[in-house]
Coordinates of C-alpha atoms in Angstrom, one line a residue:
M1 CA 0.1 0.2 0.0
P2 CA 1.4 3.4 -1.0
S3 CA 2.6 5.6 1.9
L4 CA 0.3 9.1 2.7
P5 CA 3.0 11.2 1.2
F6 CA 3.3 9.4 -1.8
L7 CA -0.4 9.4 -2.2
L8 CA -0.5 12.9 -1.4
F9 CA 2.5 14.0 -3.7
S10 CA 0.6 12.1 -6.6
L11 CA -2.4 14.0 -5.9
L12 CA -0.8 17.3 -6.6
F13 CA -0.3 16.2 -10.1
L14 CA -3.7 14.4 -10.3
F15 CA -5.9 17.2 -9.7
P16 CA -5.3 20.9 -10.9
V17 CA -5.5 23.6 -8.4
S18 CA -9.1 24.6 -8.0
H19 CA -10.2 28.4 -8.4
S20 CA -12.9 27.3 -5.9
I21 CA -11.6 29.6 -3.2
P22 CA -14.7 29.6 -0.9
E23 CA -14.8 33.5 0.0
Y24 CA -14.6 34.4 -3.6
F25 CA -17.5 31.8 -4.8
E26 CA -19.7 33.4 -2.2
N27 CA -18.8 36.8 -2.6
C28 CA -18.9 36.7 -6.4
R29 CA -22.2 34.6 -6.8
Y30 CA -24.3 36.6 -4.2
I31 CA -23.1 39.7 -3.1
K32 CA -23.9 42.7 -5.8
F33 CA -22.1 46.1 -6.0
E34 CA -25.2 48.7 -4.6
C35 CA -25.3 52.4 -5.0
G36 CA -28.4 54.3 -5.3
E37 CA -30.6 52.9 -8.1
I38 CA -27.7 50.8 -9.3
S39 CA -27.4 47.3 -8.4
I40 CA -25.0 44.7 -10.5
G41 CA -23.1 41.7 -10.2
Y42 CA -20.8 40.3 -12.8
P43 CA -18.6 41.4 -14.6
F44 CA -18.4 44.6 -12.3
S45 CA -16.6 44.6 -8.8
G46 CA -16.8 47.5 -6.1
G47 CA -18.3 48.1 -2.8
L48 CA -18.7 44.6 -1.2
R49 CA -17.9 42.8 -4.3
E50 CA -14.2 41.5 -4.2
S51 CA -11.8 42.8 -6.8
E52 CA -11.8 39.0 -8.3
C53 CA -15.3 39.3 -9.2
G54 CA -15.0 41.9 -11.7
H55 CA -12.7 43.1 -14.7
T56 CA -10.1 45.4 -13.4
G57 CA -11.4 48.2 -16.1
L58 CA -15.1 47.8 -14.3
E59 CA -14.6 48.8 -10.8
L60 CA -17.5 50.7 -9.5
Q61 CA -17.3 53.3 -6.8
C62 CA -20.1 54.7 -4.5
D63 CA -19.8 58.4 -3.9
G64 CA -21.8 60.2 -1.3
D65 CA -24.6 59.3 1.4
T66 CA -26.8 56.5 1.2
D67 CA -29.8 58.8 0.1
T68 CA -27.9 60.9 -2.4
A69 CA -25.1 58.1 -3.4
T70 CA -24.1 57.9 -7.2
A71 CA -22.0 55.1 -8.7
T72 CA -18.8 56.3 -10.8
I73 CA -16.1 54.5 -12.8
E74 CA -12.9 55.8 -14.1
I75 CA -11.7 54.9 -17.9
H76 CA -8.3 56.0 -19.0
G77 CA -8.1 58.5 -16.1
V78 CA -11.6 60.2 -16.7
K79 CA -14.2 59.7 -13.9
Y80 CA -17.8 59.2 -15.2
K81 CA -21.0 59.2 -13.3
V82 CA -23.0 56.0 -13.8
M83 CA -26.2 56.9 -15.0
D84 CA -27.7 53.3 -15.9
I85 CA -26.3 49.7 -16.4
Q86 CA -28.6 47.1 -18.4
Q87 CA -27.1 43.8 -17.9
K88 CA -29.4 42.2 -20.7
R89 CA -27.8 44.6 -23.3
Q90 CA -24.5 44.7 -21.8
T91 CA -24.7 48.9 -22.0
L92 CA -23.3 51.2 -19.3
R93 CA -24.7 55.0 -19.9
I94 CA -22.1 57.2 -18.3
A95 CA -21.5 61.0 -18.2
R96 CA -18.1 62.8 -17.7
E97 CA -18.2 64.2 -13.9
D98 CA -16.2 67.3 -14.4
F99 CA -18.9 68.6 -17.3
L100 CA -21.9 67.7 -14.8
K101 CA -20.5 69.7 -12.0
D102 CA -18.6 72.3 -13.6
S103 CA -19.7 73.0 -17.0
L104 CA -17.9 73.2 -20.3
C105 CA -15.7 75.9 -18.9
R106 CA -14.0 73.8 -16.4
P107 CA -12.7 70.4 -17.5
Q108 CA -10.7 68.4 -15.2
T109 CA -6.9 69.0 -15.0
P110 CA -5.0 67.8 -16.8
I111 CA -7.4 67.6 -19.7
Q112 CA -8.1 64.1 -20.7
D113 CA -10.0 63.0 -23.9
S114 CA -13.0 60.6 -23.5
I115 CA -11.2 57.9 -25.3
I116 CA -13.0 54.6 -24.7
D117 CA -11.2 51.6 -23.9
L118 CA -11.6 49.7 -27.3
E119 CA -10.3 46.3 -25.7
L120 CA -13.3 46.6 -23.1
F121 CA -15.8 48.9 -24.7
D122 CA -17.6 49.6 -27.9
L123 CA -19.5 53.0 -28.5
A124 CA -23.3 52.4 -28.8
P125 CA -24.9 53.4 -32.1
G126 CA -26.4 56.7 -32.1
Y127 CA -23.4 58.7 -31.0
S128 CA -20.6 60.9 -32.5
N129 CA -17.5 62.7 -31.2
V130 CA -17.6 66.3 -30.5
T131 CA -14.5 68.4 -29.6
L132 CA -14.2 71.4 -27.5
F133 CA -11.1 73.9 -28.2
Y134 CA -10.5 76.5 -25.6
D135 CA -8.8 79.5 -26.0
C136 CA -8.1 79.3 -29.8
P137 CA -6.4 82.4 -31.3
S138 CA -8.3 84.9 -33.1
S139 CA -6.4 84.6 -36.0
S140 CA -8.2 81.1 -36.5
S141 CA -10.9 82.7 -38.5
S142 CA -12.3 79.3 -39.5
V143 CA -13.4 78.7 -36.1
P144 CA -17.2 79.2 -35.4
S145 CA -18.2 82.1 -32.9
S146 CA -16.9 80.9 -29.2
L147 CA -18.8 80.9 -25.9
A148 CA -17.6 83.2 -23.4
C149 CA -16.3 81.4 -19.9
N150 CA -16.5 83.7 -17.1
G151 CA -14.7 82.9 -13.9
S152 CA -12.8 80.0 -15.3
D153 CA -9.0 79.4 -16.3
Y154 CA -10.4 79.9 -20.0
H155 CA -11.8 82.8 -21.6
N156 CA -13.8 80.8 -24.4
V157 CA -14.6 77.5 -25.7
S158 CA -15.5 76.6 -29.3
I159 CA -17.2 73.5 -30.3
I160 CA -16.2 71.4 -33.4
T161 CA -18.3 68.4 -34.5
V162 CA -17.1 65.5 -36.9
I163 CA -18.9 67.4 -39.9
D164 CA -17.2 70.4 -39.6
D165 CA -14.2 71.1 -41.9
F166 CA -12.0 73.0 -39.5
R167 CA -8.2 72.5 -39.0
V168 CA -7.6 74.5 -35.4
E169 CA -4.1 75.1 -34.4
G170 CA -2.6 77.3 -31.4
C171 CA -5.5 76.7 -28.9
S172 CA -4.8 76.5 -25.2
A173 CA -6.3 72.9 -24.7
N174 CA -8.9 70.7 -26.2
V175 CA -10.9 67.8 -25.1
T176 CA -12.9 65.1 -27.2
F177 CA -16.1 63.1 -26.0
P178 CA -19.1 61.2 -27.4
I179 CA -22.4 62.7 -27.4
S180 CA -25.8 61.5 -28.7
W181 CA -26.2 62.8 -32.1
G182 CA -30.2 63.3 -32.3
R183 CA -30.9 66.8 -33.7
F184 CA -27.5 67.9 -33.0
S185 CA -26.3 68.5 -36.7
F186 CA -29.4 70.9 -37.2
Y187 CA -28.7 73.5 -34.8
D188 CA -27.2 76.6 -35.5
R189 CA -24.1 77.2 -33.0
E190 CA -25.5 80.7 -32.7
D191 CA -28.9 79.4 -31.6
P192 CA -29.5 79.6 -27.7
D193 CA -31.3 76.5 -28.1
F194 CA -28.0 74.8 -29.3
L195 CA -26.4 75.4 -25.6
Q196 CA -29.3 74.1 -24.2
F197 CA -29.4 70.9 -26.2
L198 CA -25.7 70.4 -25.6
R199 CA -26.1 70.8 -21.7
E200 CA -29.0 68.2 -22.0
A201 CA -27.1 65.7 -23.9
L202 CA -23.9 66.0 -21.5
E203 CA -26.5 65.2 -18.7
T204 CA -27.9 62.3 -20.4
G205 CA -24.6 61.1 -20.9
F206 CA -23.5 58.2 -23.6
E207 CA -23.9 54.5 -23.8
V208 CA -21.1 52.2 -24.3
K209 CA -21.3 48.3 -24.6
W210 CA -18.9 46.1 -22.5
K211 CA -17.4 43.2 -24.1
E212 CA -17.7 40.0 -21.9
D213 CA -17.2 36.4 -22.6
T214 CA -20.9 35.3 -22.1
Q215 CA -20.6 31.5 -23.1
A216 CA -17.8 31.1 -20.5
C217 CA -20.1 32.9 -17.6
R218 CA -23.0 31.1 -18.6
S219 CA -21.2 27.4 -18.7
C220 CA -19.7 28.4 -15.1
T221 CA -23.2 29.5 -13.5
A222 CA -24.9 26.7 -15.2
S223 CA -22.3 24.2 -13.4
G224 CA -23.1 25.8 -10.0
G225 CA -20.3 28.4 -9.8
A226 CA -19.6 32.0 -9.7
C227 CA -18.0 34.3 -12.3
G228 CA -15.2 36.2 -11.8
F229 CA -11.8 37.1 -13.1
N230 CA -8.1 36.0 -12.9
I231 CA -5.0 38.1 -13.3
N232 CA -4.9 38.2 -16.8
N233 CA -8.5 39.8 -17.0
Q234 CA -10.1 36.6 -18.3
T235 CA -13.4 34.9 -17.1
S236 CA -12.6 32.8 -14.1
C237 CA -15.0 30.3 -12.5
F238 CA -15.1 30.0 -8.7
C239 CA -16.5 26.9 -7.4
P240 CA -18.6 26.0 -4.2
F241 CA -17.1 23.4 -1.4
G242 CA -16.7 19.9 -3.0
F243 CA -16.4 21.1 -6.6
Q244 CA -13.5 22.1 -8.6
N245 CA -12.2 23.1 -11.8
W246 CA -10.5 20.8 -14.1
I247 CA -8.0 21.4 -17.1
E248 CA -10.4 20.2 -19.9
S249 CA -13.4 22.4 -18.2
P250 CA -11.7 25.6 -16.6
N251 CA -15.2 27.3 -16.9
Q252 CA -17.1 24.4 -15.3
C253 CA -17.3 23.4 -11.6
L254 CA -17.3 19.5 -11.4
R255 CA -17.5 17.1 -8.5
P256 CA -14.4 14.9 -8.6
V257 CA -16.2 11.7 -7.9
A258 CA -18.5 12.3 -11.2
E259 CA -15.1 12.5 -13.4
S260 CA -15.0 9.6 -15.9
K261 CA -11.8 7.2 -15.9
S262 CA -10.9 8.4 -19.3
K263 CA -10.5 11.9 -17.8
L264 CA -8.6 10.6 -14.7
K265 CA -6.3 8.6 -17.1
Q266 CA -5.2 11.7 -19.3
N267 CA -3.8 13.2 -15.9
L268 CA -2.1 10.3 -14.4
F269 CA 1.6 9.8 -14.7
I270 CA 2.5 6.1 -16.1
G271 CA 3.6 4.0 -13.1
L272 CA 1.2 5.9 -10.5
A273 CA -1.9 5.1 -12.4
V274 CA -3.2 2.0 -10.6
A275 CA -2.4 3.0 -6.9
V276 CA -3.4 6.7 -7.1
T277 CA -6.8 5.6 -9.0
I278 CA -7.9 3.1 -6.6
A279 CA -7.1 5.5 -3.8
I280 CA -9.0 8.2 -5.2
V281 CA -12.0 6.1 -6.0
L282 CA -12.2 4.6 -2.7
V283 CA -12.1 7.8 -0.8
S284 CA -14.4 9.5 -3.1
A285 CA -17.1 6.4 -2.9
V286 CA -16.8 6.8 1.1
Y287 CA -17.1 10.5 1.3
F288 CA -20.4 10.4 -1.4
L289 CA -21.9 7.4 0.5
V290 CA -21.5 9.3 4.0
L291 CA -22.9 12.3 2.5
R292 CA -26.0 11.0 0.8
C293 CA -26.9 8.1 3.0
K294 CA -26.1 9.3 6.5
G295 CA -28.7 8.9 9.0
K296 CA -32.3 7.8 9.1
S297 CA -34.8 9.5 6.8
L298 CA -35.7 12.9 8.4
S299 CA -39.4 12.7 6.9
D300 CA -39.9 9.6 9.4
H301 CA -38.6 11.5 12.4
L302 CA -41.1 14.6 11.3
C303 CA -43.8 12.4 10.7
Q304 CA -43.5 10.5 13.9
G305 CA -43.7 13.5 15.8
K306 CA -39.9 13.2 17.2
I307 CA -38.9 16.6 15.9
K308 CA -41.1 19.5 17.2
D309 CA -39.0 22.7 17.1
N310 CA -36.3 24.4 15.3
A311 CA -33.5 23.2 17.2
G312 CA -34.6 19.5 16.8
I313 CA -34.7 20.2 12.9
E314 CA -31.6 21.8 12.9
S315 CA -29.7 19.0 14.6
F316 CA -30.9 16.4 12.5
I317 CA -30.5 18.1 9.1
K318 CA -26.7 18.4 10.0
K319 CA -26.5 14.6 9.9
F320 CA -27.2 15.1 5.9
G321 CA -24.1 17.0 5.3
S322 CA -22.5 20.3 5.5
P323 CA -23.4 23.4 5.3
A324 CA -26.8 22.9 7.0
P325 CA -30.0 25.2 6.3
R326 CA -29.7 27.9 9.1
R327 CA -32.4 28.0 11.8
Y328 CA -34.4 31.5 11.6
S329 CA -36.9 32.9 14.0
Y330 CA -40.0 34.2 12.8
R331 CA -39.2 37.6 13.9
E332 CA -36.3 37.2 11.7
I333 CA -38.3 36.0 8.8
K334 CA -40.8 39.3 9.2
K335 CA -37.5 41.4 9.1
M336 CA -35.8 39.9 6.2
T337 CA -39.1 40.2 4.1
N338 CA -39.8 43.6 5.4
K339 CA -43.0 42.6 6.8
F340 CA -44.2 40.7 3.8
D341 CA -44.5 43.6 1.4
N342 CA -43.1 42.2 -1.8
K343 CA -45.1 38.9 -2.8
L344 CA -43.5 37.1 -5.5
G345 CA -46.2 34.3 -5.8
Q346 CA -48.8 32.1 -4.5
G347 CA -48.9 28.6 -4.5
G348 CA -51.2 25.9 -3.2
Y349 CA -49.3 25.6 0.2
G350 CA -48.3 29.1 0.6
T351 CA -47.2 32.6 -0.5
V352 CA -43.6 33.4 -1.4
Y353 CA -41.9 36.7 -0.8
K354 CA -38.9 38.4 -1.7
G355 CA -36.4 39.1 1.2
K356 CA -32.7 40.1 1.9
L357 CA -30.7 38.6 4.4
S358 CA -28.5 40.8 6.8
E359 CA -25.5 40.5 4.6
G360 CA -27.4 41.8 1.5
R361 CA -28.2 38.5 -0.4
L362 CA -31.7 38.3 -2.0
V363 CA -33.7 35.3 -0.8
A364 CA -37.1 34.0 -1.5
V365 CA -39.2 32.9 1.6
K366 CA -42.2 30.7 1.3
I367 CA -44.7 31.0 4.5
L368 CA -46.6 27.8 4.4
D369 CA -50.2 28.0 5.0
G370 CA -50.9 26.8 8.8
S371 CA -54.4 25.5 7.8
K372 CA -53.2 23.0 5.0
G373 CA -53.3 19.5 7.1
N374 CA -50.7 18.9 9.5
G375 CA -47.9 20.5 8.1
E376 CA -46.7 17.5 5.7
D377 CA -45.8 19.8 3.1
F378 CA -43.2 21.3 5.3
M379 CA -41.9 18.0 6.4
N380 CA -41.5 16.9 2.9
E381 CA -39.6 20.0 1.5
V382 CA -37.4 19.9 4.5
A383 CA -36.7 16.3 4.4
S384 CA -36.2 16.0 0.6
I385 CA -34.2 19.2 -0.3
S386 CA -32.1 18.8 2.8
R387 CA -30.7 15.6 0.9
T388 CA -30.1 17.5 -2.3
S389 CA -27.1 19.3 -3.9
H390 CA -27.1 20.0 -7.4
V391 CA -27.1 23.0 -9.6
N392 CA -30.4 22.4 -11.0
I393 CA -32.2 22.0 -7.5
V394 CA -32.9 25.0 -5.7
T395 CA -31.0 25.6 -2.5
L396 CA -32.6 25.7 0.9
L397 CA -30.8 28.2 3.0
G398 CA -32.8 28.3 6.1
F399 CA -36.1 27.6 7.8
C400 CA -38.6 28.7 10.6
F401 CA -40.5 26.1 12.7
E402 CA -42.5 28.0 15.6
K403 CA -45.6 26.3 16.4
S404 CA -48.0 26.9 13.6
K405 CA -45.6 29.2 12.0
R406 CA -43.6 27.8 9.2
A407 CA -41.3 29.2 6.8
L408 CA -38.5 28.1 4.2
V409 CA -35.8 30.4 2.8
Y410 CA -34.6 29.8 -0.5
E411 CA -31.9 31.3 -3.0
F412 CA -33.6 34.1 -5.0
M413 CA -34.5 33.2 -8.7
S414 CA -34.0 36.9 -10.7
H415 CA -36.1 35.4 -13.7
G416 CA -39.0 33.8 -11.7
S417 CA -40.7 30.7 -12.8
L418 CA -40.6 29.0 -16.4
D419 CA -44.3 29.5 -17.4
R420 CA -43.6 33.3 -17.7
F421 CA -41.6 32.7 -20.8
I422 CA -42.9 29.5 -22.8
Y423 CA -46.6 30.3 -23.8
D424 CA -47.5 32.2 -27.1
R425 CA -50.7 33.4 -25.6
D426 CA -50.5 36.5 -23.7
L427 CA -50.9 35.8 -20.2
H428 CA -51.3 38.4 -17.6
H429 CA -48.0 37.3 -15.9
Q430 CA -45.8 36.5 -19.1
I431 CA -42.9 38.5 -19.9
C432 CA -41.5 37.1 -23.2
R433 CA -41.2 33.8 -25.1
L434 CA -37.5 32.3 -24.8
E435 CA -35.7 31.4 -27.9
L436 CA -36.0 27.6 -28.8
K437 CA -32.3 26.7 -28.2
T438 CA -32.4 28.6 -24.8
L439 CA -35.6 26.2 -23.8
Y440 CA -33.7 23.3 -25.1
D441 CA -30.9 23.8 -22.9
I442 CA -33.3 24.4 -19.9
T443 CA -35.1 21.3 -20.7
L444 CA -31.7 19.4 -20.7
D445 CA -30.7 21.1 -17.3
I446 CA -34.2 20.0 -16.0
A447 CA -33.7 16.5 -17.2
R448 CA -30.2 16.4 -15.3
G449 CA -31.8 17.8 -12.1
L450 CA -34.6 15.0 -12.1
E451 CA -32.1 12.3 -12.8
Y452 CA -30.0 13.2 -9.9
L453 CA -33.2 12.9 -7.7
H454 CA -34.3 9.5 -9.1
Q455 CA -30.7 7.9 -8.8
G456 CA -30.7 8.9 -5.2
C457 CA -28.3 6.6 -2.7
N458 CA -30.6 4.0 -1.2
K459 CA -33.7 6.5 -1.7
R460 CA -35.0 8.2 -4.5
I461 CA -36.7 11.3 -4.4
L462 CA -39.9 11.4 -6.1
H463 CA -41.1 15.1 -6.8
F464 CA -44.5 14.4 -8.0
D465 CA -45.4 18.1 -9.2
I466 CA -43.2 18.6 -12.2
K467 CA -44.6 21.6 -14.2
P468 CA -43.1 24.9 -15.7
H469 CA -44.3 27.0 -12.5
N470 CA -42.3 24.7 -10.2
I471 CA -39.2 25.5 -12.6
L472 CA -37.4 28.7 -11.6
L473 CA -34.7 30.4 -13.5
D474 CA -31.8 32.4 -12.3
E475 CA -30.2 35.4 -13.9
N476 CA -28.4 33.3 -16.6
F477 CA -31.7 31.2 -17.1
C478 CA -29.8 28.2 -15.5
P479 CA -33.3 26.1 -14.2
K480 CA -33.7 24.9 -10.7
I481 CA -36.6 22.2 -9.8
S482 CA -38.4 23.8 -6.7
D483 CA -41.4 23.0 -4.5
F484 CA -41.1 19.9 -2.8
G485 CA -44.2 19.9 -1.0
L486 CA -45.6 16.9 -2.6
S487 CA -42.3 14.9 -2.7
K488 CA -42.0 11.7 -1.3
L489 CA -38.8 9.6 -0.3
C490 CA -38.8 6.1 -1.5
E491 CA -36.4 2.9 -1.2
R492 CA -34.4 2.7 -4.4
K493 CA -35.2 -1.0 -4.8
E494 CA -39.0 -0.3 -4.7
S495 CA -40.4 -0.5 -7.9
A496 CA -43.5 1.0 -7.1
I497 CA -45.2 3.1 -4.0
S498 CA -48.5 2.9 -2.4
M499 CA -50.4 5.9 -2.5
T500 CA -53.6 7.1 -0.6
C501 CA -54.6 9.8 -3.3
A502 CA -53.4 11.4 -6.4
R503 CA -50.5 13.9 -6.0
G504 CA -49.7 16.8 -8.6
T505 CA -51.5 19.3 -11.0
I506 CA -54.2 18.8 -13.3
G507 CA -52.6 18.3 -16.8
Y508 CA -49.4 17.0 -15.5
I509 CA -50.6 14.0 -13.4
A510 CA -49.6 10.6 -14.7
P511 CA -52.5 8.0 -15.6
E512 CA -51.5 5.6 -13.0
M513 CA -51.9 8.1 -10.2
V514 CA -55.7 8.1 -10.7
C515 CA -55.9 4.3 -12.4
R516 CA -54.0 1.6 -11.2
S517 CA -54.9 -0.5 -14.1
F518 CA -52.1 1.6 -15.9
G519 CA -49.2 0.5 -13.5
G520 CA -47.9 1.1 -10.1
V521 CA -46.6 4.9 -9.1
S522 CA -43.1 5.3 -9.3
Y523 CA -40.4 7.6 -10.4
K524 CA -42.0 7.1 -13.7
S525 CA -44.9 9.5 -12.7
D526 CA -42.1 12.4 -12.6
V527 CA -41.2 11.2 -16.1
Y528 CA -44.9 11.9 -17.6
S529 CA -44.9 15.4 -15.7
Y530 CA -41.7 16.2 -17.5
G531 CA -42.8 14.8 -20.8
M532 CA -45.8 17.2 -20.7
M533 CA -44.0 20.1 -19.7
V534 CA -41.6 19.4 -22.8
L535 CA -44.6 19.1 -25.0
E536 CA -45.9 22.5 -23.6
I537 CA -42.6 24.5 -24.3
V538 CA -42.5 23.0 -28.0
G539 CA -46.4 24.0 -28.3
G540 CA -46.2 27.2 -26.8
R541 CA -49.7 26.5 -25.0
K542 CA -51.0 24.8 -22.0
N543 CA -52.1 21.3 -22.0
V544 CA -54.9 22.0 -19.6
D545 CA -55.7 25.7 -19.0
V546 CA -58.1 26.3 -16.1
E547 CA -58.6 30.0 -17.4
V548 CA -59.8 29.1 -20.9
S549 CA -62.2 26.3 -22.0
Q550 CA -60.3 23.6 -23.9
T551 CA -63.4 21.5 -24.7
S552 CA -63.5 22.5 -28.4
E553 CA -59.8 21.9 -29.0
V554 CA -57.8 18.9 -30.1
Y555 CA -56.5 16.5 -27.5
F556 CA -52.9 18.3 -26.7
P557 CA -50.5 15.3 -27.5
S558 CA -52.5 14.5 -30.7
W559 CA -52.2 18.2 -31.7
I560 CA -48.4 18.0 -30.9
Y561 CA -47.9 14.9 -33.0
K562 CA -49.0 16.7 -36.1
H563 CA -46.6 19.0 -35.9
L564 CA -44.2 16.1 -35.8
D565 CA -46.0 14.5 -38.8
R566 CA -45.5 17.5 -40.9
S567 CA -41.9 17.3 -40.3
M568 CA -41.4 13.7 -41.2
N569 CA -40.4 14.4 -44.7
R570 CA -37.4 16.5 -44.0
D571 CA -33.8 15.7 -44.6
L572 CA -32.1 15.0 -41.5
S573 CA -28.2 15.3 -41.1
G574 CA -28.2 13.6 -37.6
E575 CA -27.4 16.9 -35.9
I576 CA -29.4 19.6 -34.4
I577 CA -28.9 22.5 -37.3
D578 CA -32.0 24.4 -36.8
E579 CA -35.1 25.1 -34.8
E580 CA -37.3 22.4 -36.9
D581 CA -34.7 19.9 -35.7
I582 CA -34.8 20.8 -31.9
K583 CA -38.6 20.9 -31.9
R584 CA -38.7 17.3 -33.5
K585 CA -36.2 16.1 -31.0
L586 CA -38.2 17.6 -28.3
I587 CA -41.6 16.2 -29.5
I588 CA -40.2 12.8 -29.9
V589 CA -38.7 12.8 -26.4
G590 CA -41.8 14.3 -24.8
L591 CA -44.2 12.0 -26.4
W592 CA -42.3 8.9 -25.0
C593 CA -42.3 10.3 -21.6
I594 CA -46.0 10.5 -21.6
Q595 CA -46.8 7.0 -22.7
S596 CA -49.8 5.8 -20.6
Y597 CA -47.8 2.8 -19.1
P598 CA -44.8 3.8 -16.7
S599 CA -43.1 0.8 -17.9
D600 CA -43.1 2.3 -21.7
R601 CA -41.6 5.5 -20.5
P602 CA -38.0 6.0 -20.7
S603 CA -35.8 6.9 -17.2
M604 CA -34.6 10.3 -16.7
A605 CA -31.1 8.7 -17.6
E606 CA -32.4 7.4 -20.9
V607 CA -34.2 10.8 -21.6
L608 CA -30.8 12.5 -21.3
E609 CA -29.1 10.3 -23.8
M610 CA -32.0 10.9 -26.4
L611 CA -31.8 14.6 -25.7
Q612 CA -27.9 14.6 -26.3
G613 CA -27.8 12.1 -28.8
D614 CA -28.5 12.3 -32.8
L615 CA -31.9 13.2 -33.9
Q616 CA -31.6 10.4 -36.6
S617 CA -31.3 7.7 -34.0
L618 CA -34.7 8.3 -32.5
V619 CA -37.5 5.9 -32.9
I620 CA -40.8 7.8 -33.5
P621 CA -43.3 6.8 -30.5
P622 CA -46.7 5.6 -31.2
R623 CA -49.6 7.9 -31.6
P624 CA -51.2 8.9 -28.4
F625 CA -54.8 8.5 -27.6
A626 CA -56.8 10.4 -25.2
S627 CA -58.5 7.2 -23.9
S628 CA -58.2 3.2 -24.2
P629 CA -54.2 3.6 -24.9
V630 CA -52.7 0.7 -26.9
R631 CA -49.1 -0.6 -25.7
S632 CA -46.3 0.5 -27.1
P633 CA -43.1 -1.3 -27.9
K634 CA -40.2 0.1 -25.4
T635 CA -37.8 1.3 -28.1
Y636 CA -36.7 4.6 -27.9
T637 CA -33.5 4.7 -30.2
K638 CA -32.7 2.9 -33.3
T639 CA -30.2 -0.1 -33.3
S640 CA -26.9 0.7 -35.1
S641 CA -26.4 -1.9 -37.8

């Protein structure tokens, strides 16, 4: 057996140094620069955000008191007031501070042009350069009439635009900066309205678009990491505890135990391979089993009445891993939600409010309805979600359990629920429909989250309420499965579980939940709900809409199947090359998932293979029927000849 020093020395070569410095991950992931009306995270730093969280050229400062604070940024020695930041458009509207405070006659000293850092910014369309010339000699007859500067270091200032054909020499100073073009060229320089327009344009500022490696950051956040920058000002990915970067995936956070043998072999030296690989696999397996399987089921203890307060829940949750959700008093819950003044949504088991922790992190707080049964939904959520740690499962940060008052504190998801982005019909809560490629990525990530819940250790977590409303999206549209109020823990070896009543939402409930002749209730019930949700994403409409009568409409899966029929004669290359191919792949997978008999549906692991595999290899599922279903062959993909 190799000695411990020998193994440690070998590990230095096996695994690259991780960028997952804990304080950088926490800071860059959750802390934003806050100043006045400006609130922004990546790619900026400043305030409470560490310098590693932002590009060195995008460091913000906050000037003034809380009520009158203004955000500023320095670019090439010029200080600008930050008027507005648009994260989605990647635009920054800024205005020169010296002109705002002291007018055109008192530029900062020494005079600096507003030269935009072309490596970091692009000037937005609609702007053009203007040059101010100070104290030009009177012999320069081509210079337009000057504006008098009283009580300044300069006597007069002349304004030259890019359309002016002037060559000015011998002036004391000059400064060039962008200005919104608008009606600028139509003004006579002698017109008093021209000066007013110029002042307004200076106060409005100009827009620049910052350059950012969006793909690298999206990849990082989708894997559970936090975006930042390294010393070379390149996007870096800081990972949480238990994850690390790999040479092959520098912008992703991966679990060491999840790495394939092929990747490990790439990092092994010949001669150390066998000993080190065995050691790593053994240690990782033990760690994984302890983390996932330690202790008796929390739900059993809750249901038996053995845990009756915050302290009891907290002490037991710690057995499932670290860090454990924090315990909050109801008084703290009221404070973080500002006495429940910002309602985010209403569910069947409670109301969700927006809140903020003392350190400034935004959270979502679910206040459970005490009149709903004996609190089984609360027990299910805490018992189930405390066992999870996955980028596509919402994180439980804390809880409150004081007599009849129960609350759950989750990470805040800025884009809300998926149902706001998938339906074509104008809904009162709809924002916009996402691009199909983005929706495809979302369905893929949801499948990963569900597969994680189902694969378990010695217990599976069955969700029983998969639907767009329970899929939350973060700032990068990375989806996370939420709302475990109807979930159930079951032994992995169990092929079916007993149910006293149907669980779920109309339109997403699997047939076996209401009619046992279709088969036993199992994790395949979640597969059915997932499939129906995928078909809704493709179809852009609800399967069953309680707000609109559906009696005259075609059975939803049959309606979806017609779209598949229309695309049957298209030439396929075996790859997803356009939106029609993406639609077809999602329809095929969705229709397989909603097969009437559970045994005919794929597992979530098989769903992932189908989504990530070639479209050409997928077998078309049998046509669905609203009643009296016909058994289908369990063949999802074509076998290669």
